Amino acid sequence: MSTAKNDFGEIMLVRNLMTTILAVSALFWMGLYLVPEASAAEQRSGLIADGAGNDLRLWYNEPAPDSDAGWVNRSIPMGNGYMGVNVFGGTTTERIQITENSLYDSVAGKGLRRTGLNNFAEVYLDFGHNNISNYEQDLNLNEGVSHVKYDQDGVEYSREYFTSYPDKVMAIRLNASKAGTLSFTVRPTIPFLKNGKSGSVVAKVDTITLSGVMSHYNVKFEGQFKVILKGGTMKADNSKSQGTITVSDADSAVILIAVGTNYQFDPKVFLTTEDAEKLDGFPHPHAKVTRYLTDAATKSYEELLANHQADYTELYDRVSLNLGASEPTIPTNELVDAYPAGASSRYLEELAFQFGRYMLICSSRAGTLPPHLQGIWNVYEKPPWSSQYLHDTNVQMAYAPAFSANMPELFESYVGFFNAFVPRQRLYATEYIKQYNPAELDPNGDNGWSGPFWTNPYNVTGKSPVAGFGTGSWIAQMFWDYYDYTRDKSLLEETVYPVMYEQANFVSRFVKDVNGVLLADPSSSPEQKLRNTVGTTFDQQMFFENHHNTLTAAKILGRSDKRLDIYETQLPLLDPIQIGKSGQIKEFRQEEYYCDAHKVLDPHHRHASMMLGLYPGQLINSKTPAWLDAARTTLSLRTRSSNIGWARAERIAMLARVYDGKEAYAYYSDLLEGNYMHNLFNDHRGDPIFQADANYGATAGVAEMLLQSHDHVVSPLPALPDAWSEGSCRGLLARGNFEVSAQWSGGHASQLEVLSKSGGTLEVRYPNVAQAVIKTLKGRTVDFVAKGSDQVSIETTQGMTYVITDIPICISVNAPSNLKITTDGGSDQIELSWTGSTDAASYNLYRAVGNAPDYELVASNIAGTHFVYEAPDLKQIDQMTLKVTAVRADGRESDQGATVIRLLPTK
Ligand code: FUC
């Protein structure tokens, strides 16, 4: 049995423990109390903020083709949580496709394209402009506004589009450069009027109302389209049983669009078993949609635009990334096709990073449904995978950038959804404890909540052999992250802690004692073919993380109770990491060498669920170096053969977590080259089936390359690739609510800035940071404690920005390679040899026995590349990892080393 001792920070590498920790002087502590409160000027990070990122734009010199292919590959996506919109930009006819995430049909049949989310509306604006020139369509990411402009008959026609969260509408402004030349017909339609979907479109004076019912869940839907003119006339027409408004000879016009259904976040929806009765009693959306529209119409277009931009830029502007790109002269479709060649590659890399943030702002707003597999965009009657919420990777990936890319409040959308479905999950939890571990059943039904696999806005599944029960703890981890990045104690108390605690409650009753460890039974690992087994690494890691985080949260809140005592006793027995004979992190307990269990495992599987403790979890980190090495080995075995977009995105982050910037960048490049379509939507595997999670995931992956903090040490630029040798980034968020900016040149940080948004101890890790100059924004020197040469600790004041400069360049030490056991007779002696490092003055030898997270130093000052390792216990140890590192004359050790697995030879 192995006992997991790692406690996120309590285990330190011997070589990182420096005497300076002890050198905290009384003067330092006194100095802390003299620190003045942050002035307003120091509220936000400053210096690097002045050099914000590029103006980022997607642009095209022709409209998107009017087809499903044009929708998926080229239309411009917009959204405000209430609706997703795809704008085609046509001139003869403009097409605006609208998605509302609750317009759901039954899920029936097999295959990718089952029914599910339905297309809400197709809105056409007929202009009849067939003879155009100077066409341009764009989406400006800095503003969250899209434009179309072109010339026809000597007139410049232009349109501007945005979707506003504060005003809950889409607004379109139409202009003509010559007064009285704007004429068009507004023609909303209801797509797929069949299979239980019915409705009508009626025009009256200046407003068209589109309304109907989708019978399966009895979803009542309504959209309203209001036309506001300057000059000219308009005429409503219902003669062809399809309401339209025709505008003639106007100077300019504004169209406002509001949509809604009778869907509400209410546990009743998930608890009612009859699908057609789930929405019973909820009001028809007419009053709500009318209110949205009339409220918006009381404001001028400029006022609506200002509201939208204030809301949008408050989120978007928090983060910028500057890789030194200049705006390309070719349109975005050509830029995507040309990738990775050419200087404008950097521009696409910046653009795609911010586009993921943009998509999350569009699709995840408080009070509205969270992003599903296609975010908030769907043109189909039968969307891929029904546009569900899958909890074995996809939902979690969607939310990954919310925290690290500094938009944590966007998670509120999921919080609302979760609170609606969790009462149903509590019933499942009781059912499963009764079924799998009846001795642990709470007779009053207090058995926590169990994790779902797929959900839609109406139904939530219980267990699935496709994904293990770990999905629940993975959901709880998002809640923990919500707190850990924001450090809002009332949020922890009211929103986060109950979710984690109740999840731990379920897990604590579900796990079974198997030879002294507590294992999930039944257990699966997402989408792998070996199912319903015992204690997969996925389940165990997720359970471990949530037990751990729940206990941490309880400490912060000062809670204690009998159940917490149980979690505490269970934690070390949850056995989250098993190292296999290939040096890999096992996915299944049956595995010996990588993926050898039962011959059904796919060694190149898109899911890498045994490494979720590496990312997005916190379990495997630089304080667990043996596990980190095993993760590195596992990643090299799970090679680049998967062309699935989201899996590539996840690998970017995982590789960043093992500090492999080169490979992380290679995956980002693969993704940009292989999965990004012309409108920057990602496809699933070059199909083109749109899947939004790879977009969100790519952003999160890049964020991990630029900043990490999963061990609560703020680590800027941990996996910077050579391709990004010059640049800056601003405003990424670290755990502890630190906003971090960095500027670098030649791959080396010239300036780091950390805004402490909640106060508290700030630990910063960067090579040679202990020799840097650290000041406040106003130039006052800051006291810090060095922990070795590469880490400092600062007691921060809330609202202050800490500026780190003059960091001496650190040349890293090349590691040895090719460590081999040359002789091993199974005795107390092993002969080792390795390929040396040109930097080495000597070598260190470490060992990690069994599944141990950390290494023990067993020999140092080794001269040469050959060593006989002798230890009396060698003949009793079944398996261990040996590792050799290089030590330079200046005492610096190589960050990594060469490893080999030593198995006890069979006698
Ligand atoms: C998960 C993945 C698939 C796909 C699907 C929607 O099941 O394994 O690749 O992304 O979700």
PDB file of N, CA, C and O and ligand atoms in Angstrom, residues 373 385 390 392 394 527 606-607 644 646 684 691, ligand 1:
ATOM      1  N   LEU A 373     -21.355  22.161 -25.414  1.00  0.00           N
ATOM      2  CA  LEU A 373     -20.275  21.747 -26.320  1.00  0.00           C
ATOM      3  C   LEU A 373     -20.035  22.728 -27.463  1.00  0.00           C
ATOM      4  O   LEU A 373     -18.932  22.801 -27.995  1.00  0.00           O
ATOM      5  N   TRP A 385     -23.565  15.931 -30.723  1.00  0.00           N
ATOM      6  CA  TRP A 385     -23.740  15.517 -29.323  1.00  0.00           C
ATOM      7  C   TRP A 385     -24.868  16.314 -28.640  1.00  0.00           C
ATOM      8  O   TRP A 385     -24.828  16.575 -27.436  1.00  0.00           O
ATOM      9  N   LEU A 390     -21.129  17.938 -21.143  1.00  0.00           N
ATOM     10  CA  LEU A 390     -20.460  16.690 -20.751  1.00  0.00           C
ATOM     11  C   LEU A 390     -19.446  17.010 -19.653  1.00  0.00           C
ATOM     12  O   LEU A 390     -18.611  17.911 -19.810  1.00  0.00           O
ATOM     13  N   ASP A 392     -17.122  15.003 -18.323  1.00  0.00           N
ATOM     14  CA  ASP A 392     -15.896  14.215 -18.186  1.00  0.00           C
ATOM     15  C   ASP A 392     -14.717  14.902 -18.848  1.00  0.00           C
ATOM     16  O   ASP A 392     -13.656  14.323 -18.980  1.00  0.00           O
ATOM     17  N   ASN A 394     -15.420  18.299 -20.950  1.00  0.00           N
ATOM     18  CA  ASN A 394     -15.778  19.443 -21.782  1.00  0.00           C
ATOM     19  C   ASN A 394     -16.226  20.671 -20.987  1.00  0.00           C
ATOM     20  O   ASN A 394     -15.778  21.784 -21.258  1.00  0.00           O
ATOM     21  N   GLU A 527     -14.075   7.638 -20.940  1.00  0.00           N
ATOM     22  CA  GLU A 527     -14.116   7.189 -22.328  1.00  0.00           C
ATOM     23  C   GLU A 527     -13.135   6.067 -22.681  1.00  0.00           C
ATOM     24  O   GLU A 527     -13.017   5.697 -23.840  1.00  0.00           O
ATOM     25  N   ARG A 606      -7.410  10.292 -26.553  1.00  0.00           N
ATOM     26  CA  ARG A 606      -7.525  11.766 -26.414  1.00  0.00           C
ATOM     27  C   ARG A 606      -7.616  12.183 -24.945  1.00  0.00           C
ATOM     28  O   ARG A 606      -7.057  13.189 -24.537  1.00  0.00           O
ATOM     29  N   HIS A 607      -8.339  11.397 -24.155  1.00  0.00           N
ATOM     30  CA  HIS A 607      -8.415  11.730 -22.733  1.00  0.00           C
ATOM     31  C   HIS A 607      -7.109  11.313 -22.054  1.00  0.00           C
ATOM     32  O   HIS A 607      -6.563  10.265 -22.363  1.00  0.00           O
ATOM     33  N   ILE A 644      -7.635  15.475 -32.067  1.00  0.00           N
ATOM     34  CA  ILE A 644      -8.860  16.039 -31.495  1.00  0.00           C
ATOM     35  C   ILE A 644      -8.541  17.387 -30.856  1.00  0.00           C
ATOM     36  O   ILE A 644      -7.624  17.500 -30.043  1.00  0.00           O
ATOM     37  N   TRP A 646      -9.953  19.520 -28.606  1.00  0.00           N
ATOM     38  CA  TRP A 646      -9.923  19.791 -27.159  1.00  0.00           C
ATOM     39  C   TRP A 646      -8.753  19.059 -26.489  1.00  0.00           C
ATOM     40  O   TRP A 646      -8.181  19.556 -25.514  1.00  0.00           O
ATOM     41  N   HIS A 684     -13.815  19.507 -34.095  1.00  0.00           N
ATOM     42  CA  HIS A 684     -13.536  18.386 -33.189  1.00  0.00           C
ATOM     43  C   HIS A 684     -12.275  17.650 -33.593  1.00  0.00           C
ATOM     44  O   HIS A 684     -11.389  17.416 -32.796  1.00  0.00           O
ATOM     45  N   GLN A 691     -16.652  22.396 -31.951  1.00  0.00           N
ATOM     46  CA  GLN A 691     -16.631  22.158 -30.509  1.00  0.00           C
ATOM     47  C   GLN A 691     -15.925  23.317 -29.830  1.00  0.00           C
ATOM     48  O   GLN A 691     -14.736  23.552 -30.059  1.00  0.00           O
TER      49      GLN A 691
HETATM   50  C1  FUC B   1     -16.054  13.760 -25.041  1.00  0.00           C
HETATM   51  C2  FUC B   1     -14.832  13.547 -25.913  1.00  0.00           C
HETATM   52  C3  FUC B   1     -15.107  13.553 -27.360  1.00  0.00           C
HETATM   53  C4  FUC B   1     -16.017  14.675 -27.705  1.00  0.00           C
HETATM   54  C5  FUC B   1     -17.260  14.602 -26.889  1.00  0.00           C
HETATM   55  C6  FUC B   1     -18.214  15.697 -27.193  1.00  0.00           C
HETATM   56  O1  FUC B   1     -16.763  12.606 -24.922  1.00  0.00           O
HETATM   57  O2  FUC B   1     -14.198  12.359 -25.593  1.00  0.00           O
HETATM   58  O3  FUC B   1     -13.890  13.703 -28.062  1.00  0.00           O
HETATM   59  O4  FUC B   1     -15.371  15.872 -27.422  1.00  0.00           O
HETATM   60  O5  FUC B   1     -16.923  14.718 -25.542  1.00  0.00           O
END
